[in-house]
mmCIF file of C-alpha atoms (C1' of nucleotides) in Angstrom:
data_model
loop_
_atom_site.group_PDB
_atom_site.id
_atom_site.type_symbol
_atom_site.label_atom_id
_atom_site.label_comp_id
_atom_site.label_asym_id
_atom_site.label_seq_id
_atom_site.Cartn_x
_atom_site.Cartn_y
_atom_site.Cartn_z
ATOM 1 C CA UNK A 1 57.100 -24.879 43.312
ATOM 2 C CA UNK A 2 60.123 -22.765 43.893
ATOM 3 C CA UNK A 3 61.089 -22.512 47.543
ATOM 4 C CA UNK A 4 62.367 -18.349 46.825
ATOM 5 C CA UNK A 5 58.830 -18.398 44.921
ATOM 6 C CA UNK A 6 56.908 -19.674 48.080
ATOM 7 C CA UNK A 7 59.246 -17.852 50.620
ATOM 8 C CA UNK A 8 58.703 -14.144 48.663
ATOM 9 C CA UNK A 9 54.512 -14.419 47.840
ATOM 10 C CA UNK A 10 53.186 -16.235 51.080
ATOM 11 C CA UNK A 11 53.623 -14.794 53.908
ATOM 12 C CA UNK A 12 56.215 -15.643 56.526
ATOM 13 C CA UNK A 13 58.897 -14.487 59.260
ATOM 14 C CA UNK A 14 60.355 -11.501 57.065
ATOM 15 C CA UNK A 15 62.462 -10.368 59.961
ATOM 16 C CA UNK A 16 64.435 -13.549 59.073
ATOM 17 C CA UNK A 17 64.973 -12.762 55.596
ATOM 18 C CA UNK A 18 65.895 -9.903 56.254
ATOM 19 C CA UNK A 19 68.897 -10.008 59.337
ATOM 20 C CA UNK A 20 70.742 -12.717 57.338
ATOM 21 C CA UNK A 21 70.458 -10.580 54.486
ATOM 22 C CA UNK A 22 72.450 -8.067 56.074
ATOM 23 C CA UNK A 23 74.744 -10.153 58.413
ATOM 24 C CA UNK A 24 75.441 -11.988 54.939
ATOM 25 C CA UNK A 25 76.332 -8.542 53.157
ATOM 26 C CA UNK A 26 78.128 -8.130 56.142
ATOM 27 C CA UNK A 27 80.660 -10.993 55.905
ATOM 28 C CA UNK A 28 80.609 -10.297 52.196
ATOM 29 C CA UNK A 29 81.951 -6.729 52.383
ATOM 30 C CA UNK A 30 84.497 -7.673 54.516
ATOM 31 C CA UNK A 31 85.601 -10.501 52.846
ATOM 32 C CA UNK A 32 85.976 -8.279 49.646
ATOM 33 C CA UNK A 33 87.637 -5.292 51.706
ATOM 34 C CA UNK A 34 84.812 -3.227 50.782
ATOM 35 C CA UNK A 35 83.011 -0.832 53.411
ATOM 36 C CA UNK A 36 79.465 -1.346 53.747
ATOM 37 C CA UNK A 37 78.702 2.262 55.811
ATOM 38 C CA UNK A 38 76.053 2.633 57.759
ATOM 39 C CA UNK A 39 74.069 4.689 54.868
ATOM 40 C CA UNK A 40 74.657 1.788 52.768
ATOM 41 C CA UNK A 41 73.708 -0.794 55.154
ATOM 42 C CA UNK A 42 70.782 1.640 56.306
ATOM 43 C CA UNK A 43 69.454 1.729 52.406
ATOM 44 C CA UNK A 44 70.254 -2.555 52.307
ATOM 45 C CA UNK A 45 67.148 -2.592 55.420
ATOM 46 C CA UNK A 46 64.688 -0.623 53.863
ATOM 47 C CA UNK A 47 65.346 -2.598 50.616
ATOM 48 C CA UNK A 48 64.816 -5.771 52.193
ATOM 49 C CA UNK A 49 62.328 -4.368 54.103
ATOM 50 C CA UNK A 50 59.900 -6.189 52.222
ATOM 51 C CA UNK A 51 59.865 -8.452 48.612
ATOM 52 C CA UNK A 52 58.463 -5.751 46.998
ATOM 53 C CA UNK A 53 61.134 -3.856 44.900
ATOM 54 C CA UNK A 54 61.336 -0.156 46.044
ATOM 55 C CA UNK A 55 62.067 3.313 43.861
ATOM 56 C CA UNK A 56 64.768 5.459 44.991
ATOM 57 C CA UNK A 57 62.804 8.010 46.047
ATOM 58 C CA UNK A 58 60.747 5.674 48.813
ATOM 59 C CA UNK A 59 64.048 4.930 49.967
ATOM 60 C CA UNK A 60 64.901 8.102 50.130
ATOM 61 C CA UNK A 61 61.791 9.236 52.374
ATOM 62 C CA UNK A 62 62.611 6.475 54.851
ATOM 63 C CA UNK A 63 66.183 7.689 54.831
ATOM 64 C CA UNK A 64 64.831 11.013 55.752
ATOM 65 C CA UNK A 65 62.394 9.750 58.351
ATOM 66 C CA UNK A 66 65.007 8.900 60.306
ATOM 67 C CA UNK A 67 67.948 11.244 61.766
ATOM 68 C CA UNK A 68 69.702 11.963 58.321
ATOM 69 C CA UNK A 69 68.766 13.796 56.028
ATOM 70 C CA UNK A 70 69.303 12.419 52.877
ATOM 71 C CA UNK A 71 69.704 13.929 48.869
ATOM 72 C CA UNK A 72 68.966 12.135 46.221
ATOM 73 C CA UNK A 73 72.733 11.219 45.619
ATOM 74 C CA UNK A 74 73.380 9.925 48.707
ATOM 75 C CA UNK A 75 70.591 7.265 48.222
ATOM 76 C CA UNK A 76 72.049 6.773 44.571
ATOM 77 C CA UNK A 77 75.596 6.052 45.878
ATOM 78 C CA UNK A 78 74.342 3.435 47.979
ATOM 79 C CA UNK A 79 72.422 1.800 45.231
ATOM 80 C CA UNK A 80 75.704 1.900 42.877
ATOM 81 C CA UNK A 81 77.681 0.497 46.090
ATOM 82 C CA UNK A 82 75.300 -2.304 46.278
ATOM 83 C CA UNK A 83 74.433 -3.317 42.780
ATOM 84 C CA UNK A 84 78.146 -2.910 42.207
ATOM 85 C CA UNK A 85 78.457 -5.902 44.782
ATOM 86 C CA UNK A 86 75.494 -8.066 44.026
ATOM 87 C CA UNK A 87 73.717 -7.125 47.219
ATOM 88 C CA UNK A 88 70.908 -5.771 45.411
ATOM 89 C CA UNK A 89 69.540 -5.889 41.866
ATOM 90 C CA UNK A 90 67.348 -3.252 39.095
ATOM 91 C CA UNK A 91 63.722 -4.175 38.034
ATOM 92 C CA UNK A 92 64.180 -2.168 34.652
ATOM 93 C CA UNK A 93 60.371 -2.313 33.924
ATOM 94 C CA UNK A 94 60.055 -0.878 37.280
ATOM 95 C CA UNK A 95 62.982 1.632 37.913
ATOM 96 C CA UNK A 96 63.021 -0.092 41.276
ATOM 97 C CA UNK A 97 65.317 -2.275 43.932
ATOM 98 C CA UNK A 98 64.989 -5.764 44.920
ATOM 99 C CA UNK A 99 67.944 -7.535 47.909
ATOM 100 C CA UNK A 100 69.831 -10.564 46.513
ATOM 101 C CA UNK A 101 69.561 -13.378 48.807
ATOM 102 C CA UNK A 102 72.748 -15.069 47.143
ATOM 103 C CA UNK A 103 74.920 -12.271 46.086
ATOM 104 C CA UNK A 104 78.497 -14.560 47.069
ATOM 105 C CA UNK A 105 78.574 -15.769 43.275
ATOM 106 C CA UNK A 106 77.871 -13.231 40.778
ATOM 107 C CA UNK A 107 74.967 -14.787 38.799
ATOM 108 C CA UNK A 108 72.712 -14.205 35.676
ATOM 109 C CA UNK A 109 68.883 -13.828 36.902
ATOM 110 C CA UNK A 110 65.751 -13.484 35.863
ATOM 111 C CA UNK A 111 62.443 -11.830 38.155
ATOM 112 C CA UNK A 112 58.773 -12.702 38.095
ATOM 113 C CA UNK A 113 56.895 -9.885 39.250
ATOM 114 C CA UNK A 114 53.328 -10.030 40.532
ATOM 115 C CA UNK A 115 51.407 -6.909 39.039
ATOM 116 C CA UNK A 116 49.005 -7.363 42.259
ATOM 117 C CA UNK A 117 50.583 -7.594 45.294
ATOM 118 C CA UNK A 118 53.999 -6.482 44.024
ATOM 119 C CA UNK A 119 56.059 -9.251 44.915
ATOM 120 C CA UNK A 120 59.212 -10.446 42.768
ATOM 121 C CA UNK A 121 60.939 -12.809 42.853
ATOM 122 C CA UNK A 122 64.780 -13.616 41.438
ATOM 123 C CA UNK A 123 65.069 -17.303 39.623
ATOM 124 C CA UNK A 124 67.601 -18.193 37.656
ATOM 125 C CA UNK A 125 66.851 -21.216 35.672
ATOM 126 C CA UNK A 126 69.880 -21.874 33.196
ATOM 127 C CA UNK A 127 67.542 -22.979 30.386
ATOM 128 C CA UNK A 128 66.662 -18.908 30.356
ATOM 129 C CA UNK A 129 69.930 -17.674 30.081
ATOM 130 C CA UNK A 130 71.556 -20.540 27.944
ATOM 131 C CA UNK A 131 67.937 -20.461 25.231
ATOM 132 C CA UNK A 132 69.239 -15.998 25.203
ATOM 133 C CA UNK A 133 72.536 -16.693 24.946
ATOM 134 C CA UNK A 134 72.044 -19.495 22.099
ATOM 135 C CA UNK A 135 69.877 -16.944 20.591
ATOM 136 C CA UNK A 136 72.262 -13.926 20.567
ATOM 137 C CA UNK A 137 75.136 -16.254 19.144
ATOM 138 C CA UNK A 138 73.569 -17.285 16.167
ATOM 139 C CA UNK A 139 72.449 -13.775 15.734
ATOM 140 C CA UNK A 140 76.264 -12.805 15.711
ATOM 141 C CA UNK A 141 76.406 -10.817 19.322
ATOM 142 C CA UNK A 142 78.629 -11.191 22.496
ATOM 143 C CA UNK A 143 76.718 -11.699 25.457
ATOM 144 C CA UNK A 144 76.753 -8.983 28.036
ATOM 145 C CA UNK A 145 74.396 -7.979 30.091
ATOM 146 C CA UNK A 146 71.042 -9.700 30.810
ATOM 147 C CA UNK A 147 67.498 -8.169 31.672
ATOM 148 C CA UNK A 148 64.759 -11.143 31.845
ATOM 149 C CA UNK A 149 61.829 -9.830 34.157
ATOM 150 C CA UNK A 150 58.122 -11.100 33.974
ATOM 151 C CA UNK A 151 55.251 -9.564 34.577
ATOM 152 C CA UNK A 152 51.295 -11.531 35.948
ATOM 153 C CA UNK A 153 50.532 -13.088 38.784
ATOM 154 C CA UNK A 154 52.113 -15.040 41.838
ATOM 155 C CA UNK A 155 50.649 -18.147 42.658
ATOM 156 C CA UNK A 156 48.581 -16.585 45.433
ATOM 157 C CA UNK A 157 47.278 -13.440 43.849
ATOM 158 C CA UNK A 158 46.300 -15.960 40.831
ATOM 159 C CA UNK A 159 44.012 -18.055 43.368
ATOM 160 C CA UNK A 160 42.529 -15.210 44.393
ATOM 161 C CA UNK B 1 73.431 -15.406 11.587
ATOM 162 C CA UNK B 2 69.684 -14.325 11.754
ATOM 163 C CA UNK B 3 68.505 -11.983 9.002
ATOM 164 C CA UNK B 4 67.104 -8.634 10.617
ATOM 165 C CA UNK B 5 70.598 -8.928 12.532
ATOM 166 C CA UNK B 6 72.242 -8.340 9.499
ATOM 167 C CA UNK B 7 70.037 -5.312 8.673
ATOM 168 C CA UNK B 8 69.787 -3.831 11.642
ATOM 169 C CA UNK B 9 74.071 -3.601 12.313
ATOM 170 C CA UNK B 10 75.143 -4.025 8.929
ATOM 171 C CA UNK B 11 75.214 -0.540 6.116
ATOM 172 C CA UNK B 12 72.129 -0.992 3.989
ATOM 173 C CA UNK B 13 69.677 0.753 2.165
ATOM 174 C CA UNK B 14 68.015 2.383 4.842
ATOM 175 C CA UNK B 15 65.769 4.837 2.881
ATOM 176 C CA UNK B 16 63.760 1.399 2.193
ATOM 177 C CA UNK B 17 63.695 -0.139 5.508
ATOM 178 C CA UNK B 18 62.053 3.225 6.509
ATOM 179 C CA UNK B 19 59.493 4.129 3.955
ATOM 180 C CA UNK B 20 58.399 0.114 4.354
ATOM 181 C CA UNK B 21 57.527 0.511 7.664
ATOM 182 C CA UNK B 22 55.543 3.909 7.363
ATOM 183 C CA UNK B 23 53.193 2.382 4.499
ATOM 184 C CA UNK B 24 52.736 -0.855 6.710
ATOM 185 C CA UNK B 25 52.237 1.369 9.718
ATOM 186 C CA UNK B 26 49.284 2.954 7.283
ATOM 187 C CA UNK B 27 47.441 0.182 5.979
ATOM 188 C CA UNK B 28 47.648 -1.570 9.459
ATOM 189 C CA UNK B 29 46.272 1.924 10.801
ATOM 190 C CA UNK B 30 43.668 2.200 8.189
ATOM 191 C CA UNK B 31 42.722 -1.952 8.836
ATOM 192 C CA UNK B 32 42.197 -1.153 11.965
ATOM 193 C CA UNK B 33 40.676 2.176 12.115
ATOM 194 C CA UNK B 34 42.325 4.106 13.812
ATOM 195 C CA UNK B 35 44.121 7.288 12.895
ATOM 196 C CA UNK B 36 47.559 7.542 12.033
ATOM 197 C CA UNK B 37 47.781 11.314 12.227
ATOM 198 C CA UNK B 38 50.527 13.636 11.191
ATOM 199 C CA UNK B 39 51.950 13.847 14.273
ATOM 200 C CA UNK B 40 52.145 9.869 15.110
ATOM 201 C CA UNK B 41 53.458 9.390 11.378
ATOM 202 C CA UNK B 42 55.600 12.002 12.037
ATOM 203 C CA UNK B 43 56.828 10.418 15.154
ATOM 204 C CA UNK B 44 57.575 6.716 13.761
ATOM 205 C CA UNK B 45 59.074 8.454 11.035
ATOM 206 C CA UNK B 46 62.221 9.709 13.186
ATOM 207 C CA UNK B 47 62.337 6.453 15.421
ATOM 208 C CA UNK B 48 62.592 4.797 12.083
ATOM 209 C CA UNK B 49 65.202 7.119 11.055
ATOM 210 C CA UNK B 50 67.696 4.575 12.507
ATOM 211 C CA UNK B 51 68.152 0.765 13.811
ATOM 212 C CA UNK B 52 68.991 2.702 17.058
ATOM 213 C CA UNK B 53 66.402 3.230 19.632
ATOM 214 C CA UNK B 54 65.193 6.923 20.576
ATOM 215 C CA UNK B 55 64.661 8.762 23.872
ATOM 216 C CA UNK B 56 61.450 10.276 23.832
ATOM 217 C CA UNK B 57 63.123 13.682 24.038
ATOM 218 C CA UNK B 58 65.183 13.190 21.069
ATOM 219 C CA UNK B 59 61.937 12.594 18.981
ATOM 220 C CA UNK B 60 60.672 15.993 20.940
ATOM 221 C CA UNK B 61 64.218 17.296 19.383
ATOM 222 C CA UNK B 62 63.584 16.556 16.238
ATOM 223 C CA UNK B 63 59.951 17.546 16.105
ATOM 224 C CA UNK B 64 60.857 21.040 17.251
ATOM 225 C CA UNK B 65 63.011 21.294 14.274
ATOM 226 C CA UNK B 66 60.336 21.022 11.744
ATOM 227 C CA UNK B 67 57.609 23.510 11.773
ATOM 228 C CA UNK B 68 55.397 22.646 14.765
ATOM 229 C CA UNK B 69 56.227 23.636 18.015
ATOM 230 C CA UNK B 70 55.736 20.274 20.611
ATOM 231 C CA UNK B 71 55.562 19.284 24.291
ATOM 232 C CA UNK B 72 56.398 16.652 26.111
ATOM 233 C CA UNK B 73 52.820 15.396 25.926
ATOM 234 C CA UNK B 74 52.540 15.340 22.115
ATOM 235 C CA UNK B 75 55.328 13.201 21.849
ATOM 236 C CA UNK B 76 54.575 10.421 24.697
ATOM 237 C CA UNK B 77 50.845 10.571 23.714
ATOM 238 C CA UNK B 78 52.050 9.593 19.869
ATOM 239 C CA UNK B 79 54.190 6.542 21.923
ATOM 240 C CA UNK B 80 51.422 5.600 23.469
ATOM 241 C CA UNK B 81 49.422 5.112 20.129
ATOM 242 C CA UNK B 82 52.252 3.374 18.625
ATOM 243 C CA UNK B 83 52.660 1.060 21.411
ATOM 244 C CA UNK B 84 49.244 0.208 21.947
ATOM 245 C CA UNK B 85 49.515 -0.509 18.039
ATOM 246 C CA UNK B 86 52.619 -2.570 18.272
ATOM 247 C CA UNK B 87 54.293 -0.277 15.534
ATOM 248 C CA UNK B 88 57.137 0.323 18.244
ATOM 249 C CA UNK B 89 58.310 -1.352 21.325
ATOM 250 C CA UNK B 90 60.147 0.531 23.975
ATOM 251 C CA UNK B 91 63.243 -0.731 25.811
ATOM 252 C CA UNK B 92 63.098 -0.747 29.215
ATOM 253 C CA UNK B 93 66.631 -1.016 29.807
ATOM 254 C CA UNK B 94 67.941 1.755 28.036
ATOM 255 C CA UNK B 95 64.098 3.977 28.051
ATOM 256 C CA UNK B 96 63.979 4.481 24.306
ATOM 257 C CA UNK B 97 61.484 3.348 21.642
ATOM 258 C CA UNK B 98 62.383 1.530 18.380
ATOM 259 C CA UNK B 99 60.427 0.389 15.533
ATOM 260 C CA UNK B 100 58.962 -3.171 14.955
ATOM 261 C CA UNK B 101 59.259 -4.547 11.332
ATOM 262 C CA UNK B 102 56.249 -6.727 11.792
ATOM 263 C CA UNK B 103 53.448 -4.965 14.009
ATOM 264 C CA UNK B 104 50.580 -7.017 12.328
ATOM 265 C CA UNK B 105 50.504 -9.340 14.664
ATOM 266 C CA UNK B 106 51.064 -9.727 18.478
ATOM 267 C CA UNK B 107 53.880 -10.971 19.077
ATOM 268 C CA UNK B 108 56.702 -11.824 22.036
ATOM 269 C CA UNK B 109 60.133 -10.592 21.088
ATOM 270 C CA UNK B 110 63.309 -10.623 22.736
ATOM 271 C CA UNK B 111 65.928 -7.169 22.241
ATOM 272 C CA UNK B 112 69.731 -7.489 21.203
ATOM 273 C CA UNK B 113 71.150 -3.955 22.078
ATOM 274 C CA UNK B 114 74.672 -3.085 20.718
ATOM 275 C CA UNK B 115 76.421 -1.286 23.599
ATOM 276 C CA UNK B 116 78.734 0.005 20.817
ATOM 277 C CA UNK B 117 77.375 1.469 17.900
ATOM 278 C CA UNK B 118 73.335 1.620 19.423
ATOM 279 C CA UNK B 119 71.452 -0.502 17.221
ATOM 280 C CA UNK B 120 69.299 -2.709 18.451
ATOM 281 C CA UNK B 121 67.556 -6.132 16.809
ATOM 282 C CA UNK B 122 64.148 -7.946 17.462
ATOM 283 C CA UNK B 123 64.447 -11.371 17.830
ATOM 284 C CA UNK B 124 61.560 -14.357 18.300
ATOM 285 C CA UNK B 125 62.851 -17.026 19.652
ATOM 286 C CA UNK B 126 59.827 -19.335 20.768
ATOM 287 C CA UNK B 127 62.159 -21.251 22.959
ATOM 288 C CA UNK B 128 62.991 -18.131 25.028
ATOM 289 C CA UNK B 129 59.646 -17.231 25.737
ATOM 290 C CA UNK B 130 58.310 -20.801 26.282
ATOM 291 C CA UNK B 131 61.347 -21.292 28.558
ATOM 292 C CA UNK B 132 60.527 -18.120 30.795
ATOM 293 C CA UNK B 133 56.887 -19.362 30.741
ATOM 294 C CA UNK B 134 57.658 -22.809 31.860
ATOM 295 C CA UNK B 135 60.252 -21.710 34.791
ATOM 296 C CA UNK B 136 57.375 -18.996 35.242
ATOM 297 C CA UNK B 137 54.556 -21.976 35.763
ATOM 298 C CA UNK B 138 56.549 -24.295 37.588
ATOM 299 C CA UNK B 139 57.557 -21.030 40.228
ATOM 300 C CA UNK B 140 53.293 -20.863 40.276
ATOM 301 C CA UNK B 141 53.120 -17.447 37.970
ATOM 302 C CA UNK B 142 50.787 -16.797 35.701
ATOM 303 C CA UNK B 143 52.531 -15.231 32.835
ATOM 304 C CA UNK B 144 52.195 -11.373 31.577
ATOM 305 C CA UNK B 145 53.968 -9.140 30.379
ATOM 306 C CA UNK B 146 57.368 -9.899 28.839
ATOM 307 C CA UNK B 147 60.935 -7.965 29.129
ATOM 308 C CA UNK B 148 63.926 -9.701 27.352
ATOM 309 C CA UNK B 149 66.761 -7.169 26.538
ATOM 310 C CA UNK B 150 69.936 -8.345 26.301
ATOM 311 C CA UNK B 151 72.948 -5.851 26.144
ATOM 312 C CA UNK B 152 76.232 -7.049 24.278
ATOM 313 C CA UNK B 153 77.934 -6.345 20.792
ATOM 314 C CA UNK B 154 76.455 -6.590 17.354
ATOM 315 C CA UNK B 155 78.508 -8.808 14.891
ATOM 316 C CA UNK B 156 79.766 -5.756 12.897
ATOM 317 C CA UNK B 157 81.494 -4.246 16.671
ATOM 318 C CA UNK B 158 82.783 -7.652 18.268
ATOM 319 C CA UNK B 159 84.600 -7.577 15.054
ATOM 320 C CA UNK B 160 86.180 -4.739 15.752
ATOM 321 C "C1'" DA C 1 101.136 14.068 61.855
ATOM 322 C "C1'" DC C 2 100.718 13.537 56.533
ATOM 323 C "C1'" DT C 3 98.795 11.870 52.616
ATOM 324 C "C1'" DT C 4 95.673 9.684 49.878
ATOM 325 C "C1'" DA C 5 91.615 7.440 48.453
ATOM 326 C "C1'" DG C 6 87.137 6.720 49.385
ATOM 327 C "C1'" DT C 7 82.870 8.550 51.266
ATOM 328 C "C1'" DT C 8 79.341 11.860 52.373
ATOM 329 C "C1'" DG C 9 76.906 16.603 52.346
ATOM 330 C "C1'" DA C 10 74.579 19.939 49.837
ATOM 331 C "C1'" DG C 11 72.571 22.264 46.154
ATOM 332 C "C1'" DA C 12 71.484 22.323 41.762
ATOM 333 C "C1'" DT C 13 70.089 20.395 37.578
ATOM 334 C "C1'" DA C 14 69.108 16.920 33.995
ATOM 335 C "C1'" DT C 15 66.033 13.357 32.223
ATOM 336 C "C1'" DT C 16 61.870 10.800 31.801
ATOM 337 C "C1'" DT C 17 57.017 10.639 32.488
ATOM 338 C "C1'" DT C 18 52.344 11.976 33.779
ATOM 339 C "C1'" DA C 19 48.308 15.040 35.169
ATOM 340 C "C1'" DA C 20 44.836 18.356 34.272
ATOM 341 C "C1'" DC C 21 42.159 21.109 31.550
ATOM 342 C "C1'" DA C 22 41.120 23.866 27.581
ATOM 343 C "C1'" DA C 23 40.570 23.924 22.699
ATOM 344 C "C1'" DG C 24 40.329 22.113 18.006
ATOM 345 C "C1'" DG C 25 38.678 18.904 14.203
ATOM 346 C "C1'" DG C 26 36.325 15.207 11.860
ATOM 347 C "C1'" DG C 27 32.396 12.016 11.391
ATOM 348 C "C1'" DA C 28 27.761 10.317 12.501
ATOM 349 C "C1'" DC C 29 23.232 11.613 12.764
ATOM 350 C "C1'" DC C 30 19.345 14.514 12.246
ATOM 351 C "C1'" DG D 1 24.003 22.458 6.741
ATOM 352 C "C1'" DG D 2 23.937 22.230 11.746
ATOM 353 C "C1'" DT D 3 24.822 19.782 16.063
ATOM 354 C "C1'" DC D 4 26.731 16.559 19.030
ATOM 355 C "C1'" DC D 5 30.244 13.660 20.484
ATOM 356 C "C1'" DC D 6 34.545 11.518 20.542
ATOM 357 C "C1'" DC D 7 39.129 11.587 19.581
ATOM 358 C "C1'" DT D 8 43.104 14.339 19.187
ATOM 359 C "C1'" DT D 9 46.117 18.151 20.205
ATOM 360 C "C1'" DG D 10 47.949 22.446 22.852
ATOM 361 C "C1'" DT D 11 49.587 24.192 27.003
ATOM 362 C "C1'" DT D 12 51.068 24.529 31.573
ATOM 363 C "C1'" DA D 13 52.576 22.379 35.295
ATOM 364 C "C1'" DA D 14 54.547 19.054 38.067
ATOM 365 C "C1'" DA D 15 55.799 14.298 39.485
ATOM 366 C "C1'" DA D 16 59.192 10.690 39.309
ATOM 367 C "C1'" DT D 17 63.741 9.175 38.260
ATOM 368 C "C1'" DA D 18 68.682 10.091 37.891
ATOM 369 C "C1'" DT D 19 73.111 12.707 37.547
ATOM 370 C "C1'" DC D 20 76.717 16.566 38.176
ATOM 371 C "C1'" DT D 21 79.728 19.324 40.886
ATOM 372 C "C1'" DC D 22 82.324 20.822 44.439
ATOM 373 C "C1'" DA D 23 83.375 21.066 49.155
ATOM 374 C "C1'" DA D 24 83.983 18.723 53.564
ATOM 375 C "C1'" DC D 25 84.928 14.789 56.066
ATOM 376 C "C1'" DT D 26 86.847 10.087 57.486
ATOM 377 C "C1'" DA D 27 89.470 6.042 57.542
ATOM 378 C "C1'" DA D 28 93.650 3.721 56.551
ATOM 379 C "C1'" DG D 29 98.204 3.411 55.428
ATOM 380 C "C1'" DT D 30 103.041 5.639 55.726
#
DNA sequence: ACTTAGTTGAGATATTTTAACAAGGGGACC
DNA sequence: GGTCCCCTTGTTAAAATATCTCAACTAAGT
């Protein structure tokens, strides 16, 4: 089974996850002479809070929880910021947020989402992409952008 | 190059493609028992006006136009039907609805959107879908729903 | 200090979707 | 034909998601 598969569904030190998520966005923002602020990096936490992708708007409630108050913008910016850079990615079939635990390379991905415990997790098996892309081709279209996300059950909401 | 492709981005008699789907949308409706009402016909009617998938308030547009006078409701309730009956699918990445050619049976399909002119194209490719299942099973997830949308240009645009 | 580009604040508004409840309409059954 | 029930629609409201606009601020370079 897939270590991010195992790491994101069973339960384990998320604080982990978490910190080198951000000292990794971190050294990846300054590397690209980008500024991750301290809303962004603020909205980054909550995100990776958990494995659990998370709507705007619950973002926005922790935002406002703390000191700041916060508009709906504000927690939108961020989002762009970070999608922009790979730091985060959008569950379509959700209209929700999920960290990237790689986002160095940019990268084509695909999510399985539990329905139960609402996990997901990011895989990116080339077979996917390449089997889409092969597809598209002989259908005559360019390849742009890519939006593979499952929906059922993680391996331990399925025992269960 | 992959025949509803061609249909879907290329000029063509559209008239037909339309009036097919209505009178397979009936005897499916009437195999089935279950109602296709005014309203519902009414609604695949416009989202088969095009290759081009619909925002629910553009059908709500369009249905004001005519005699009756509609709500938000009427139109996502008629959705739902035609979901539920596989007579339309709904994009999650752009959240619009657009007609399926062949709702008799259940099926897994895969979305080519044009980012240019709009249309959008059904595919089945078995070896997407069994390659998301298998990566799926081997991460441990049993499989669900479905969401495949890829967003490029149709042959008649990357030509351009 | 000055300028400029990028960022945030604030309020409003647009877009998409659902909830709740009343009312209508068509068939099955008596 | 009447009556009951289920499915469908009307209507109002509001929840959930996302964007626009304009002003104020901040950091960084000159």
């Amino acid at each position: 089974m897939n270590k991010s598969a195992i790491r994101a569904t069973a339960p384990h030190d998320h604080t982990h996850c978490q910190s080198e998520a951000l000292s990794r966005a971190e050294s990846l923002c300054e590397e690209r002479g980008v500024r991750l602020t301290p809303i962004r990096r603020k909205v980054l936490e909550l995100i990776w809070n958990s494995h659990r992708p998370v709507g705007a708007y619950a973002i926005l409630d922790h935002l406002r929880e703390g000191d700041r108050g916060a508009a709906p913008p504000t927690v939108y910016r961020a989002l762009d910021f970070l999608l922009e850079n790979g730091l985060i990615h959008k569950l379509e079939s959700l209209n929700a947020f999920i960290g990237c635990d790689h986002p160095e390379d940019r990268h084509v991905s695909q999510f399985l989402i539990c329905t139960k415990c609402g996990a997901a997790v990011e895989i990116q098996d080339p077979a996917i992409a390449n089997a889409v892309k092969k597809s598209a081709g002989s259908a005559g279209f360019t390849v742009g952008r890519l939006t593979i996300e499952l929906q059922g059950l993680c391996p331990n909401c399925s025992k269960a």
